[in-house]
Amino acid sequence: MDKDKGPCIIAVMGLELELDKNKGYYNVVPKDTTATGKCSDEQANLNLTFPEGSINFMFVKNKNYYHIDAIAFRFAYGSGHWNGSIQNQSLLTTDNGYSVKCKHMPVININETKIAMFDVKLQAFDFTSGDFGKEEECYQDRNKNLVPLAVSLASLGLVLIILVVFLLARRKRSEGYERI
């Protein structure tokens, strides 16, 4: 990004725009996309430019972590024009020096347009040897992994309750009769 310091953001991700509700989808094609940006000690911009428009990600670094704070986009296709921005988002919050990996990023709503990020791996700031740092799983993926565990534990609890009720019911029936 900055020619003096080298890159301050490295990212691998898929991006898709959903234009309004009935206008369709647009996938950002990597080979047609140019990445530029600016870096400082506490902020970094990643600007992705493609033939139909651009998407800009603003990263902010705090004392112990960094995150995507703002996203802005512009897009023109045929006779349609879309643009918008959001700020103060705290998306993909990750500890400093770590990269974030996310398969299930939620869709980001900006005006009537949605931006979907998928298969994300990125890191801003604090690189060692110009490569990704140790990975942290994103919040959305951690929560998706908890759902099967919660369902399994609930099922196990239900089976145990049924077993206890069955044993108690059987025990009460046998108490009323004596063997001769």
Backbone as numpy.savetxt, mean C-alpha at the origin, in Angstrom:
# Nx Ny Nz CAx CAy CAz Cx Cy Cz
18.19 11.43 -8.83 17.37 12.59 -8.83 18.25 13.84 -8.83
18.88 14.15 -7.70 19.83 15.26 -7.70 21.14 14.74 -8.27
21.67 15.42 -9.23 22.89 14.94 -9.88 24.08 14.95 -8.93
24.04 15.85 -7.93 25.15 15.93 -7.00 25.18 14.77 -6.02
24.03 14.35 -5.54 23.95 13.35 -4.49 23.57 11.97 -4.99
23.09 11.83 -6.21 22.59 10.55 -6.69 21.13 10.41 -6.32
20.56 9.24 -6.53 19.13 9.07 -6.28 18.79 9.12 -4.79
17.63 9.70 -4.49 17.15 9.71 -3.11 15.84 8.92 -3.01
15.32 8.44 -4.14 14.14 7.58 -4.18 14.41 6.49 -5.21
14.16 5.26 -4.82 14.13 4.17 -5.80 12.77 3.50 -5.66
12.17 3.19 -6.81 10.80 2.66 -6.77 10.58 1.70 -7.92
9.85 0.64 -7.61 9.34 -0.30 -8.61 7.87 -0.48 -8.27
6.97 -0.14 -9.22 5.55 -0.24 -8.93 4.74 -0.18 -10.22
3.54 -0.69 -10.13 2.57 -0.53 -11.20 1.60 0.57 -10.84
1.18 1.34 -11.83 0.23 2.43 -11.60 -0.90 2.34 -12.61
-2.12 2.56 -12.12 -3.29 2.55 -12.98 -4.21 3.70 -12.58
-4.72 4.41 -13.55 -5.69 5.48 -13.31 -7.07 4.99 -13.70
-8.05 5.20 -12.82 -9.45 4.96 -13.16 -10.08 6.34 -13.32
-10.45 6.64 -14.54 -10.93 7.98 -14.88 -12.44 8.05 -14.69
-12.89 8.89 -13.79 -14.31 9.01 -13.45 -14.86 7.61 -13.21
-16.14 7.41 -13.38 -16.70 6.07 -13.17 -16.86 5.30 -14.47
-17.11 5.99 -15.56 -17.39 5.29 -16.82 -16.41 5.61 -17.93
-15.34 6.32 -17.63 -14.39 6.74 -18.66 -13.31 5.69 -18.92
-13.15 4.71 -18.05 -12.19 3.65 -18.30 -10.95 3.74 -17.42
-10.01 2.89 -17.78 -8.76 2.74 -17.03 -7.58 3.07 -17.93
-6.50 3.53 -17.31 -5.27 3.79 -18.05 -4.11 3.24 -17.22
-3.33 2.34 -17.80 -2.13 1.82 -17.14 -0.93 2.64 -17.56
-0.15 3.09 -16.59 1.07 3.83 -16.88 2.11 2.81 -17.36
2.61 3.00 -18.57 3.53 2.06 -19.19 4.97 2.47 -18.86
5.72 1.60 -18.19 7.08 1.97 -17.76 8.00 2.43 -18.90
7.96 1.76 -20.04 8.90 2.13 -21.12 8.60 3.51 -21.70
7.39 4.02 -21.50 7.02 5.35 -21.98 7.08 6.40 -20.87
7.65 6.05 -19.72 7.63 6.93 -18.55 9.03 7.39 -18.20
9.14 8.68 -17.89 10.40 9.28 -17.46 10.28 9.68 -16.00
11.28 9.34 -15.20 11.27 9.69 -13.78 12.28 10.82 -13.54
11.81 11.86 -12.86 12.67 12.97 -12.44 12.28 13.33 -11.02
13.04 14.23 -10.40 12.68 14.64 -9.06 13.69 15.56 -8.44
13.41 15.94 -7.22 14.30 16.79 -6.43 14.36 16.23 -5.02
15.51 16.42 -4.39 15.72 15.88 -3.04 16.25 16.95 -2.10
15.83 16.86 -0.87 16.45 17.62 0.22 16.56 16.66 1.39
17.01 17.15 2.52 17.18 16.26 3.68 15.85 15.73 4.22
14.77 16.51 4.07 13.49 16.12 4.66 12.36 15.96 3.66
12.58 16.29 2.38 11.55 16.13 1.36 12.17 15.61 0.08
11.38 14.83 -0.65 11.82 14.34 -1.95 10.59 14.21 -2.86
10.76 14.58 -4.12 9.69 14.46 -5.11 10.07 13.42 -6.15
9.13 12.59 -6.51 9.27 11.67 -7.62 8.21 12.05 -8.63
8.64 12.54 -9.79 7.71 12.95 -10.83 7.81 11.97 -11.99
6.71 11.27 -12.27 6.65 10.32 -13.38 5.88 10.97 -14.52
6.56 11.15 -15.66 5.96 11.79 -16.82 5.80 10.76 -17.93
4.61 10.71 -18.50 4.30 9.79 -19.60 3.55 10.60 -20.66
3.36 10.07 -21.88 2.80 10.88 -22.96 1.47 11.58 -22.64
0.62 10.96 -21.84 -0.70 11.53 -21.55 -0.74 12.41 -20.31
0.35 12.46 -19.52 0.31 13.26 -18.31 1.45 12.98 -17.37
1.18 13.17 -16.07 2.21 12.95 -15.06 1.57 12.68 -13.70
2.36 12.03 -12.85 1.98 11.80 -11.46 3.19 12.19 -10.61
2.97 13.00 -9.58 4.04 13.47 -8.71 3.79 12.97 -7.29
4.78 12.32 -6.71 4.72 11.84 -5.34 5.66 12.68 -4.48
5.16 13.21 -3.37 5.98 13.99 -2.43 6.22 13.13 -1.19
7.48 12.85 -0.91 7.86 12.10 0.27 8.34 13.08 1.34
8.01 12.77 2.59 8.44 13.59 3.72 9.14 12.68 4.72
10.28 13.15 5.22 11.04 12.39 6.21 10.91 13.07 7.56
10.54 12.30 8.57 10.49 12.78 9.94 11.67 12.18 10.69
11.68 12.33 11.99 12.81 11.86 12.79 13.07 10.36 12.62
12.00 9.53 12.69 12.17 8.08 12.67 11.59 7.38 11.45
10.82 8.07 10.63 10.15 7.42 9.51 9.95 8.38 8.35
9.55 7.83 7.21 9.18 8.64 6.05 7.88 8.10 5.46
7.23 8.90 4.65 5.97 8.50 4.04 5.67 9.35 2.81
4.69 8.90 2.02 4.19 9.73 0.92 3.20 10.69 1.54
3.49 11.98 1.42 2.65 13.00 2.03 1.64 13.59 1.05
2.01 13.67 -0.22 1.13 14.30 -1.21 1.28 13.61 -2.56
0.20 13.63 -3.33 0.19 13.11 -4.69 -0.57 14.11 -5.56
0.01 14.42 -6.71 -0.66 15.29 -7.68 -0.57 14.61 -9.04
-1.60 14.81 -9.87 -1.57 14.22 -11.20 -2.24 15.15 -12.19
-1.89 14.95 -13.44 -2.59 15.56 -14.57 -2.63 14.51 -15.67
-3.72 14.48 -16.41 -3.91 13.46 -17.43 -4.82 14.01 -18.52
-4.44 13.80 -19.76 -5.25 14.23 -20.90 -5.31 13.08 -21.90
-6.52 12.73 -22.30 -6.70 11.65 -23.26 -7.92 11.98 -24.11
-7.72 12.00 -25.43 -8.82 12.40 -26.31 -9.24 13.82 -25.96
-10.53 14.02 -25.76 -11.02 15.35 -25.39 -11.14 15.52 -23.87
-10.75 14.51 -23.09 -10.87 14.58 -21.63 -9.60 15.08 -20.97
-9.78 15.83 -19.91 -8.66 16.34 -19.10 -8.99 16.11 -17.64
-8.06 15.53 -16.90 -8.24 15.27 -15.49 -7.00 15.78 -14.75
-7.20 16.32 -13.55 -6.08 16.68 -12.69 -6.58 16.79 -11.27
-5.66 16.72 -10.36 -6.02 16.84 -8.95 -4.83 16.59 -8.06
-5.02 16.81 -6.77 -3.96 16.57 -5.80 -4.57 16.33 -4.43
-3.82 15.63 -3.61 -4.17 15.42 -2.20 -2.91 15.64 -1.38
-3.10 16.05 -0.11 -1.96 16.32 0.76 -2.22 15.73 2.15
-1.17 15.69 2.95 -1.24 15.20 4.33 -1.81 13.78 4.40
-1.23 12.87 3.63 -1.77 11.53 3.51 -1.11 10.46 4.38
0.15 10.54 4.65 0.89 9.52 5.41 0.72 8.12 4.81
0.90 8.01 3.50 0.80 6.73 2.80 2.14 6.00 2.84
2.08 4.69 2.98 3.26 3.81 2.98 4.32 4.27 3.98
3.89 4.57 5.19 4.81 4.99 6.24 5.78 3.85 6.58
7.06 4.19 6.61 8.11 3.20 6.80 9.25 3.80 7.62
9.91 2.98 8.41 11.06 3.45 9.19 12.18 3.93 8.27
12.90 4.95 8.71 14.04 5.45 7.94 15.06 4.34 7.71
15.61 4.31 6.52 16.61 3.30 6.17 16.02 2.00 5.66
14.70 1.85 5.69 14.03 0.65 5.23 13.28 0.92 3.93
13.05 -0.13 3.18 12.18 -0.03 2.00 10.82 -0.59 2.39
9.81 -0.24 1.64 8.46 -0.75 1.90 8.04 -1.59 0.70
7.44 -2.73 1.00 6.94 -3.62 -0.06 5.47 -3.82 0.19
4.67 -3.64 -0.86 3.22 -3.68 -0.70 2.57 -4.28 -1.93
1.84 -5.35 -1.74 1.09 -5.96 -2.85 -0.32 -5.40 -2.94
-0.92 -5.06 -1.82 -2.33 -4.67 -1.77 -2.49 -3.22 -1.33
-1.98 -2.31 -2.11 -2.13 -0.89 -1.78 -3.56 -0.46 -2.07
-4.17 0.27 -1.17 -5.53 0.72 -1.45 -5.55 1.73 -2.59
-6.71 1.88 -3.18 -6.90 2.85 -4.25 -6.96 4.24 -3.63
-6.28 5.18 -4.23 -6.23 6.55 -3.74 -7.21 7.39 -4.55
-8.18 7.98 -3.88 -9.19 8.80 -4.55 -8.74 10.25 -4.59
-8.70 10.80 -5.81 -8.40 12.21 -5.99 -9.47 12.76 -6.93
-10.33 13.59 -6.39 -11.49 14.09 -7.13 -12.30 12.89 -7.62
-12.59 12.81 -8.89 -13.35 11.68 -9.45 -12.43 10.60 -10.02
-11.14 10.78 -9.85 -10.16 9.84 -10.40 -9.56 9.01 -9.27
-9.28 7.74 -9.59 -8.65 6.86 -8.62 -7.29 6.44 -9.16
-6.29 6.42 -8.28 -4.96 5.95 -8.64 -4.71 4.68 -7.86
-4.46 3.60 -8.57 -4.15 2.31 -7.94 -2.65 2.05 -8.08
-2.01 1.75 -6.97 -0.61 1.36 -6.95 -0.57 -0.12 -6.58
0.18 -0.91 -7.32 0.25 -2.33 -6.99 1.66 -2.85 -7.18
1.96 -3.94 -6.47 3.29 -4.53 -6.44 4.36 -3.45 -6.22
4.17 -2.70 -5.14 5.03 -1.55 -4.83 6.25 -2.01 -4.03
7.40 -1.53 -4.43 8.60 -1.62 -3.61 9.33 -0.30 -3.80
9.49 0.43 -2.70 10.15 1.73 -2.83 10.88 2.09 -1.56
11.78 3.03 -1.74 12.51 3.57 -0.60 12.89 5.01 -0.93
12.70 5.87 0.04 13.15 7.25 -0.07 14.13 7.51 1.06
15.18 8.26 0.76 16.17 8.68 1.75 17.01 7.48 2.25
18.10 7.78 2.91 18.92 6.84 3.68 19.23 5.53 2.98
19.90 5.60 1.85 20.30 4.38 1.13 21.65 3.90 1.60
21.84 2.60 1.53 23.17 2.04 1.71 23.53 1.36 0.40
24.61 1.72 -0.18 25.12 1.19 -1.44 24.14 1.36 -2.60
23.27 2.37 -2.57 22.38 2.67 -3.69 21.32 1.63 -3.98
21.07 0.74 -3.03 20.08 -0.32 -3.25 19.02 -0.25 -2.15
17.94 -1.02 -2.33 16.88 -1.06 -1.32 17.43 -1.53 0.02
16.92 -0.95 1.10 17.26 -1.39 2.44 16.39 -2.58 2.82
16.51 -3.01 4.05 15.69 -4.11 4.56 14.21 -3.78 4.36
13.42 -4.79 3.97 12.01 -4.58 3.64 11.11 -4.57 4.86
10.14 -3.68 4.84 9.02 -3.71 5.77 7.77 -3.95 4.94
6.90 -4.78 5.46 5.64 -5.04 4.78 4.69 -3.88 5.08
3.96 -3.43 4.06 3.09 -2.28 4.27 1.89 -2.64 5.15
1.31 -1.63 5.73 0.18 -1.78 6.65 -0.98 -2.57 6.03
-1.29 -2.29 4.77 -2.41 -2.97 4.12 -2.16 -4.48 3.99
-0.94 -4.87 3.67 -0.62 -6.30 3.57 -0.63 -6.98 4.94
-0.13 -6.29 5.96 -0.14 -6.88 7.31 -1.57 -7.15 7.74
-2.49 -6.25 7.47 -3.89 -6.45 7.85 -4.53 -7.56 7.04
-4.18 -7.71 5.77 -4.75 -8.79 4.96 -4.26 -10.15 5.45
-3.04 -10.20 6.01 -2.52 -11.46 6.55 -3.19 -11.83 7.87
-3.74 -10.86 8.58 -4.39 -11.14 9.85 -5.79 -11.73 9.67
-6.45 -11.47 8.57 -7.80 -11.96 8.36 -7.86 -13.49 8.37
-7.03 -14.21 7.61 -7.09 -15.67 7.69 -6.79 -16.21 9.09
-5.86 -15.57 9.79 -5.54 -15.99 11.15 -6.75 -15.80 12.06
-7.43 -14.67 11.96 -8.61 -14.40 12.79 -9.73 -15.39 12.48
-9.95 -15.70 11.22 -10.98 -16.66 10.84 -10.63 -18.04 11.38
-9.38 -18.44 11.28 -8.95 -19.74 11.81 -9.14 -19.83 13.31
-8.75 -18.79 14.04 -8.90 -18.80 15.49 -10.38 -18.81 15.89
-11.22 -18.09 15.18 -12.65 -18.08 15.47 -13.25 -19.46 15.21
-12.84 -20.11 14.14 -13.34 -21.47 13.84 -12.90 -22.45 14.91
-11.65 -22.35 15.34 -11.15 -23.24 16.40 -11.93 -23.01 17.68
-12.20 -21.77 18.03 -12.99 -21.46 19.22 -14.38 -22.03 19.14
-15.02 -21.94 17.98 -16.36 -22.49 17.78 -16.36 -24.01 17.94
-15.37 -24.68 17.39 -15.26 -26.14 17.52 -15.09 -26.52 18.99
-14.25 -25.78 19.72 -14.06 -26.07 21.14 -15.36 -25.87 21.93
-16.12 -24.84 21.66 -17.39 -24.60 22.34 -18.37 -25.74 22.07
-18.46 -26.15 20.81 -19.36 -27.26 20.45 -18.94 -28.54 21.16
-17.65 -28.82 21.23 -17.15 -30.01 21.90 -17.48 -29.98 23.40
-17.29 -28.85 24.05 -17.59 -28.73 25.48 -19.09 -28.92 25.72
-19.93 -28.29 24.91 -21.38 -28.44 25.05 -21.78 -29.90 24.85
-21.22 -30.57 23.87 -21.53 -31.98 23.62 -21.14 -32.84 24.81
-19.95 -32.63 25.36 -19.49 -33.43 26.50 -20.35 -33.18 27.73
-20.73 -31.93 27.97 -21.59 -31.62 29.12 -22.98 -32.24 28.94
-23.53 -32.17 27.75 -24.85 -32.75 27.51 -24.80 -34.26 27.66
-23.78 -34.89 27.21 -23.64 -36.35 27.33 -23.48 -36.76 28.80
-22.74 -35.97 29.53 -22.49 -36.27 30.94 -23.79 -36.16 31.73
-24.61 -35.15 31.47 -25.88 -35.00 32.19 -26.83 -36.14 31.90
-26.87 -36.62 30.67 -27.75 -37.74 30.33 -27.33 -39.00 31.07
-26.05 -39.23 31.18 -25.60 -40.46 31.83 -25.75 -40.38 33.34
-25.85 -39.20 33.95 -26.03 -39.07 35.38 -27.43 -39.51 35.82
-28.43 -39.44 34.96 -29.79 -39.78 35.32 -30.05 -41.28 35.35
-29.22 -42.07 34.82 -29.43 -43.52 34.77 -28.32 -44.23 35.51
-28.69 -45.35 36.16 -27.68 -46.15 36.82 -27.60 -47.50 36.15
-26.48 -48.01 36.11 -26.27 -49.31 35.51 -26.63 -50.41 36.51
-27.32 -51.41 36.03 -27.73 -52.51 36.92 -26.90 -53.73 36.65
